[in-house]
Short mmCIF file of N, CA and C in Angstrom, two decimals:
data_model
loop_
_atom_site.label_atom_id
_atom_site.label_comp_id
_atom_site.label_asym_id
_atom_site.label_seq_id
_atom_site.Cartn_x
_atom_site.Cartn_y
_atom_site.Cartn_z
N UNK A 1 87.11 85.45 -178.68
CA UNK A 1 87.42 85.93 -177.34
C UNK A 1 86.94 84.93 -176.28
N UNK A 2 85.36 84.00 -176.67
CA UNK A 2 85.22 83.45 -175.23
C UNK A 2 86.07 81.81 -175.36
N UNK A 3 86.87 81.66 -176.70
CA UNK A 3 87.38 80.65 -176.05
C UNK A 3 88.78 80.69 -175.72
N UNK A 4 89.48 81.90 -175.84
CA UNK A 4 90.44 82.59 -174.77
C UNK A 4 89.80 82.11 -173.29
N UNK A 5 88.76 82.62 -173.08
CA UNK A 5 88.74 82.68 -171.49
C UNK A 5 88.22 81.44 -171.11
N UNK A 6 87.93 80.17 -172.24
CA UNK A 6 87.01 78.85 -171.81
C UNK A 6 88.72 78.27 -171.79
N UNK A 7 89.87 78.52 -172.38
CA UNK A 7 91.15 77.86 -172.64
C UNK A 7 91.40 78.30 -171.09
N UNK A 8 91.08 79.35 -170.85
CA UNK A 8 92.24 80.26 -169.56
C UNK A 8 91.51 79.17 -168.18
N UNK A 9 90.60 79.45 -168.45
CA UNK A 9 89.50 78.31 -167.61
C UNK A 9 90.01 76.88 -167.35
N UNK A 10 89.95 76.62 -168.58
CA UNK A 10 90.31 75.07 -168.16
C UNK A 10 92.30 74.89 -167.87
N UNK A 11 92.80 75.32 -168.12
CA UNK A 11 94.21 75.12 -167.84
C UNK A 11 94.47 76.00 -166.34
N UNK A 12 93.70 76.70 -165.75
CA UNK A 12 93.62 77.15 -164.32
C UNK A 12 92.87 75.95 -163.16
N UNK A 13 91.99 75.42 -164.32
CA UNK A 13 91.63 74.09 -163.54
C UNK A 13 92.46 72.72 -163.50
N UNK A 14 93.59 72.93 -164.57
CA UNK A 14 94.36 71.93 -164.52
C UNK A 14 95.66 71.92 -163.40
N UNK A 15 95.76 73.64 -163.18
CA UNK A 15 96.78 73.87 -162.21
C UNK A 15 96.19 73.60 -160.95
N UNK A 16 95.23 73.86 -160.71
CA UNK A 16 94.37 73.76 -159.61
C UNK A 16 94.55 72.41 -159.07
N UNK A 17 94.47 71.22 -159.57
CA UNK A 17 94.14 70.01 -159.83
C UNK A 17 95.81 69.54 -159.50
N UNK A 18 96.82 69.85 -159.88
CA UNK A 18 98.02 69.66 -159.45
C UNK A 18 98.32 70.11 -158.32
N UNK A 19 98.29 71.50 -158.36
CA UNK A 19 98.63 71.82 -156.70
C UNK A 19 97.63 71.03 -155.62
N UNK A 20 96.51 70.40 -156.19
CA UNK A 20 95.93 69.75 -154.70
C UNK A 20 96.00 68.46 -154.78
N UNK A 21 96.91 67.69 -155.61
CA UNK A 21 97.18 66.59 -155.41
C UNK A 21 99.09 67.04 -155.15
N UNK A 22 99.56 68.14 -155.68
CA UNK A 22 100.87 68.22 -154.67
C UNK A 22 100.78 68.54 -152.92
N UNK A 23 99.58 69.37 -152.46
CA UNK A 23 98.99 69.24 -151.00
C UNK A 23 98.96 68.45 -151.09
N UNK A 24 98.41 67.28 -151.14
CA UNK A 24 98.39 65.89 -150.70
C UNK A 24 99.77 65.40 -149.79
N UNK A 25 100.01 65.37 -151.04
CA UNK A 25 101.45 64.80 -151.01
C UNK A 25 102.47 64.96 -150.22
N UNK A 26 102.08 66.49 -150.28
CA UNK A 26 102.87 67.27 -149.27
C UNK A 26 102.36 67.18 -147.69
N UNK A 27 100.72 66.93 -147.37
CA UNK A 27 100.71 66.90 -146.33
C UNK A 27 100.70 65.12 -145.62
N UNK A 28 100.48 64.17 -146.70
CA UNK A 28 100.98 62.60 -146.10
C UNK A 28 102.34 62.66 -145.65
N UNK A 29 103.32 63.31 -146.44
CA UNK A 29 104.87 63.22 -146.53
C UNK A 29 105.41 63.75 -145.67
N UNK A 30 104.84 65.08 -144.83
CA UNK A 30 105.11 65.62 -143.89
C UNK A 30 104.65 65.25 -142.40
N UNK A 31 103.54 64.67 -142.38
CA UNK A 31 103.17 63.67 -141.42
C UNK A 31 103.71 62.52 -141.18
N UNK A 32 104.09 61.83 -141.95
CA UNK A 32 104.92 60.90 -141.49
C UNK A 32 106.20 61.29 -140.97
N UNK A 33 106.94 62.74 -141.18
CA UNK A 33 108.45 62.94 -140.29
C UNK A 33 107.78 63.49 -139.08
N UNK A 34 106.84 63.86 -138.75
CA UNK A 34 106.22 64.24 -137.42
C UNK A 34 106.47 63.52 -136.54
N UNK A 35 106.91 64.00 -135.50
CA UNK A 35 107.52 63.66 -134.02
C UNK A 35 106.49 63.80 -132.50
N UNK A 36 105.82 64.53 -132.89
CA UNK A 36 104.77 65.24 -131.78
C UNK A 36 103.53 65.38 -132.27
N UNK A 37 102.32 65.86 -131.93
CA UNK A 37 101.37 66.01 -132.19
C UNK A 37 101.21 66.99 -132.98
N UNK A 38 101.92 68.15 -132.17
CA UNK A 38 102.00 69.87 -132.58
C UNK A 38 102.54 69.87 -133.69
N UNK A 39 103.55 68.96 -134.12
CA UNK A 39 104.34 69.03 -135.40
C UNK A 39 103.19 68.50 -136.83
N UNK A 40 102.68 66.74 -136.40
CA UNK A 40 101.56 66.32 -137.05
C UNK A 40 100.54 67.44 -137.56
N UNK A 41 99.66 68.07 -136.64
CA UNK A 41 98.63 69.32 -136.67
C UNK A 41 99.10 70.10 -137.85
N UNK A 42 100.86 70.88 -137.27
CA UNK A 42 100.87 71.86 -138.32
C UNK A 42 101.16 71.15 -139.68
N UNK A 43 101.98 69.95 -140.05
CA UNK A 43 102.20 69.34 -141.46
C UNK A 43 100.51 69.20 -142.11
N UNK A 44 99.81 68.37 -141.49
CA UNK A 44 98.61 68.52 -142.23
C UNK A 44 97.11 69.72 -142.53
N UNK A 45 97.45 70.56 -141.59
CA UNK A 45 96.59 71.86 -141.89
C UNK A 45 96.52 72.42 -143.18
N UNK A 46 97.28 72.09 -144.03
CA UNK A 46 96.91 72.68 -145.74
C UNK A 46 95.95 71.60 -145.73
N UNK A 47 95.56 70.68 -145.90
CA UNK A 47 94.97 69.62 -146.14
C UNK A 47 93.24 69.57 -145.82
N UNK A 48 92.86 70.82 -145.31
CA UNK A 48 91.89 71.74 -145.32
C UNK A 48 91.45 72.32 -146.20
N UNK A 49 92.12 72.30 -147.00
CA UNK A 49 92.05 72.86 -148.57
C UNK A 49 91.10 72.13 -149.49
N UNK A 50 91.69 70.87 -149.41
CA UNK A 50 91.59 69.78 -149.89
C UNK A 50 90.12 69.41 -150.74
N UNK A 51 89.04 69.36 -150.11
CA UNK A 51 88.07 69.07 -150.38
C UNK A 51 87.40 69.95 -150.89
N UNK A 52 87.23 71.09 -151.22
CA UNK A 52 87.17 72.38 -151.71
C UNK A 52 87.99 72.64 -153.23
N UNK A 53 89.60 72.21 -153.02
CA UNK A 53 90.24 72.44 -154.09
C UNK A 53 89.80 71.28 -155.32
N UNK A 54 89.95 69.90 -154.72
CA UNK A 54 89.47 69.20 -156.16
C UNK A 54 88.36 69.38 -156.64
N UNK A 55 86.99 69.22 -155.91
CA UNK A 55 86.12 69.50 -156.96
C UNK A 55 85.99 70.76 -157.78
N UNK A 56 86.55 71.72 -157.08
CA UNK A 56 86.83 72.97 -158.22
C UNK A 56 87.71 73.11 -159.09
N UNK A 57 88.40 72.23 -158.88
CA UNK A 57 89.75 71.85 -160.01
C UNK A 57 88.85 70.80 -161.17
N UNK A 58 88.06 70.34 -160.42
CA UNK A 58 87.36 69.05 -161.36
C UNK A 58 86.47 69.83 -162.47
N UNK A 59 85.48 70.58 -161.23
CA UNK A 59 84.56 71.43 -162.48
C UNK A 59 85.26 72.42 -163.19
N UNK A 60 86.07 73.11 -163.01
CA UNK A 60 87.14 74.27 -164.10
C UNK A 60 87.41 73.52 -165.40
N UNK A 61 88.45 72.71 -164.83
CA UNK A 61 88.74 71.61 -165.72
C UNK A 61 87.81 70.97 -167.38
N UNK A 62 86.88 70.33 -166.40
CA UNK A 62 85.52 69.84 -167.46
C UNK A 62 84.96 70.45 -168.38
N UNK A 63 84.24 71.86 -167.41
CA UNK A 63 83.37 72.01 -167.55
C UNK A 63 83.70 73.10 -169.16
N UNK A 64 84.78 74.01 -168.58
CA UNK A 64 85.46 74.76 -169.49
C UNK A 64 86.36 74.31 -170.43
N UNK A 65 86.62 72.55 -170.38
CA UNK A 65 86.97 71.86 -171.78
C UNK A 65 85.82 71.49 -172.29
N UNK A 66 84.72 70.86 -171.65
CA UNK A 66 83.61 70.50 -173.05
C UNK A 66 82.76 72.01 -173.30
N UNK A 67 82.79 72.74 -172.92
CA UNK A 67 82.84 74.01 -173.89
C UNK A 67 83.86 74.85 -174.41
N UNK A 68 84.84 74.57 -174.52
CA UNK A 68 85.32 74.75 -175.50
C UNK A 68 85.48 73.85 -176.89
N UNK A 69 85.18 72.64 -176.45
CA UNK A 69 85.40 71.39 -177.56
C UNK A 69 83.79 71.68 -178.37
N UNK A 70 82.72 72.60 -177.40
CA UNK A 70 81.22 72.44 -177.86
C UNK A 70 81.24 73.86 -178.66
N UNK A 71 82.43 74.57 -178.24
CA UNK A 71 82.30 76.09 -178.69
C UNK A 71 82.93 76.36 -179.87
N UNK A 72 84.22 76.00 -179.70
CA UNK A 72 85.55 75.87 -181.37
C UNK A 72 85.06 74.62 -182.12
N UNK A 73 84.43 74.99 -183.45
CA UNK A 73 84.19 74.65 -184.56
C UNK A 73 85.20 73.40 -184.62
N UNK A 74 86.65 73.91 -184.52
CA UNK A 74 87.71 72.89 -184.94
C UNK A 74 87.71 71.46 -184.17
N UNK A 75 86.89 71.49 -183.16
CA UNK A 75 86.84 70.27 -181.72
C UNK A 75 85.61 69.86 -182.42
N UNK A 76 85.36 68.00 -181.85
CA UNK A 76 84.17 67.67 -182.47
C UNK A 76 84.08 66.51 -181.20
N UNK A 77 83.12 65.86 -180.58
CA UNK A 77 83.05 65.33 -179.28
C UNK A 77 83.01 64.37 -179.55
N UNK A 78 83.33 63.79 -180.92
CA UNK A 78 83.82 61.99 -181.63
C UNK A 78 85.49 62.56 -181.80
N UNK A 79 86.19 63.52 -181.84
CA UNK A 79 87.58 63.47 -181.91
C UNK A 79 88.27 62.07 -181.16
N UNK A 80 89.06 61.50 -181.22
CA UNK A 80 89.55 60.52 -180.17
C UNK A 80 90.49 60.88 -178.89
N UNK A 81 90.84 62.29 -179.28
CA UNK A 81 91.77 62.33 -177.97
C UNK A 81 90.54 63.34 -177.03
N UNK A 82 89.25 63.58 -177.18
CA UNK A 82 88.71 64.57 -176.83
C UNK A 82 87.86 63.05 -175.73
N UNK A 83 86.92 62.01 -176.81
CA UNK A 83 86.60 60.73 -176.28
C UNK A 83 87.70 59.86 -175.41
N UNK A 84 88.86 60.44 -175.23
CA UNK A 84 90.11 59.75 -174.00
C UNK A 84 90.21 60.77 -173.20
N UNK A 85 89.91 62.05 -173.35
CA UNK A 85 90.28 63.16 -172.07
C UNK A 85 88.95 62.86 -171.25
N UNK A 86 88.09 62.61 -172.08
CA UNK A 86 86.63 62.58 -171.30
C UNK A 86 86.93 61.22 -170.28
N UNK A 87 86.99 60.37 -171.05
CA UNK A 87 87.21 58.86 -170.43
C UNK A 87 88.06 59.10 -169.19
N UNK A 88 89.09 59.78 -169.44
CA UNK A 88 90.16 59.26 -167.90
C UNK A 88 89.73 60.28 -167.16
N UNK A 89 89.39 61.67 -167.50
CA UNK A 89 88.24 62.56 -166.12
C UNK A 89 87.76 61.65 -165.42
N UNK A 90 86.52 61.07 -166.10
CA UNK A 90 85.97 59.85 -165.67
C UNK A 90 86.28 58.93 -164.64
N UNK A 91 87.39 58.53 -165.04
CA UNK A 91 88.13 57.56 -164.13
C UNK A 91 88.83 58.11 -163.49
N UNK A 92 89.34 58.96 -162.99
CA UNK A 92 90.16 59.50 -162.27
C UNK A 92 89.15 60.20 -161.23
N UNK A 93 88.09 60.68 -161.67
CA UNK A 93 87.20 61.15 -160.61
C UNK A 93 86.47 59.68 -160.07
N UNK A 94 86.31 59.15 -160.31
CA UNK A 94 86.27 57.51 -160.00
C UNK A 94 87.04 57.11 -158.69
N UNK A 95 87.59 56.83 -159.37
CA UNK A 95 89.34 56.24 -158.39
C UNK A 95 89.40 57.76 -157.59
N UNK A 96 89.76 58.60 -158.00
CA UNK A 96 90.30 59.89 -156.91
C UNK A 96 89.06 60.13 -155.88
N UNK A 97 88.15 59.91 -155.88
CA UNK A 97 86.71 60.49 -155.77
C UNK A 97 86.91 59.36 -154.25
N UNK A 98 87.09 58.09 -154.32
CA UNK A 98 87.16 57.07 -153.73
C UNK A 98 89.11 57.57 -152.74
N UNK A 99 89.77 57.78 -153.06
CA UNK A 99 90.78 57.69 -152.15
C UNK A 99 91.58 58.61 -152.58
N UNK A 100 91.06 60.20 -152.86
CA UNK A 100 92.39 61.23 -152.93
C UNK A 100 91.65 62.07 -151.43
N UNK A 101 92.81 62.34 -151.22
CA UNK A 101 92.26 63.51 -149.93
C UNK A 101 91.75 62.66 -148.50
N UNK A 102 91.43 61.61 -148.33
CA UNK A 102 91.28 60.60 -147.73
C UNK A 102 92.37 60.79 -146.70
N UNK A 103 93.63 60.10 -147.59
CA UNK A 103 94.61 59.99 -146.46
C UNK A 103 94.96 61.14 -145.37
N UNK A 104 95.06 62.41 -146.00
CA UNK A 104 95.29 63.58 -145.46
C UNK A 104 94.36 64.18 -144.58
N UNK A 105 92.67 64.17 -144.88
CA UNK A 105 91.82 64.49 -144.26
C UNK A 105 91.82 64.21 -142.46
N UNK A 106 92.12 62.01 -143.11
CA UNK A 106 92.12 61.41 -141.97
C UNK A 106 92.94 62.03 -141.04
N UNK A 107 94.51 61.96 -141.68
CA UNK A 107 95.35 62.96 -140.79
C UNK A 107 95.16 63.63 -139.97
N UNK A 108 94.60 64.61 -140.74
CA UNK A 108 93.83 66.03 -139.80
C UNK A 108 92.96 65.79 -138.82
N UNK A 109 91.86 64.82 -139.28
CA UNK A 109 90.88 64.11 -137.66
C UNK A 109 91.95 63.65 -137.41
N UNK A 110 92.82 62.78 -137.35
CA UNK A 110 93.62 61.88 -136.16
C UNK A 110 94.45 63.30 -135.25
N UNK A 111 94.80 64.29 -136.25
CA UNK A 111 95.46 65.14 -135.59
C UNK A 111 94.87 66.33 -134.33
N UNK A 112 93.91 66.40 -135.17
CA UNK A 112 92.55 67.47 -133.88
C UNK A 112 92.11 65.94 -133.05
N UNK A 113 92.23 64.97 -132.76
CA UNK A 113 91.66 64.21 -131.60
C UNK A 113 92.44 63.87 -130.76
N UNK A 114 93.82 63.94 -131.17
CA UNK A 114 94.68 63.38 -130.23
C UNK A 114 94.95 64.44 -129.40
N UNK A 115 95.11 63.98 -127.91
CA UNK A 115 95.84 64.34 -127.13
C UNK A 115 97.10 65.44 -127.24
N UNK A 116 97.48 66.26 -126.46
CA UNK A 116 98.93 66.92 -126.45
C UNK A 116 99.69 66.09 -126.24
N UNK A 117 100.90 66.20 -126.99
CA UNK A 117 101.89 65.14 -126.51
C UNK A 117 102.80 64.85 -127.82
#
């Protein structure tokens, strides 16, 4: 039963983890057709999310795959695809850690400082 809910865990952290790199996406992409300020403001306001959603997408993710890999007998933490899921977490919180949410954030300050107009 608990690695039902360590599986349900980590694949809620994987959705998690998509939808806030599709915010992203969604709020760079929509800022750039912005015409006005008012328009800018509202495209990037999900983007508030942002910093909140990945690291909880990060720890769901992790935390509830290396227990399950520490919990099911059948997982062993020398497996090789278990030593490559670990590895690119790694790097991806690396690299993402350094420039995800960045662009969008900025957005949002450029968008609360500017002027009406």
């Amino acid at each position: 039963m608990i690695d039902a809910w360590l599986l349900f865990g980590h694949v809620i952290g994987v959705v998690v983890l998509v939808a806030g790199i599709g915010l992203e996406v969604y709020a760079v992409t929509a800022a750039s057709r912005a015409a006005t300020v008012a328009e800018l403001r509202l495209a990037v306001r999900a983007a508030r999310a942002l910093p909140v959603l990945m690291p909880l997408a990060t720890l769901l993710m992790t935390g509830c795959g290396l227990a399950l890999v520490a919990h099911d007998p059948t997982f062993h933490f020398g497996d090789a695809w278990v030593v490559a899921a670990i590895g690119i977490v790694v790097a991806i919180s690396v690299v993402g850690g350094g420039f995800s949410g960045r662009p969008a954030t900025r957005l949002l300050d450029a968008a609360n400082a500017a002027p009406e107009g």
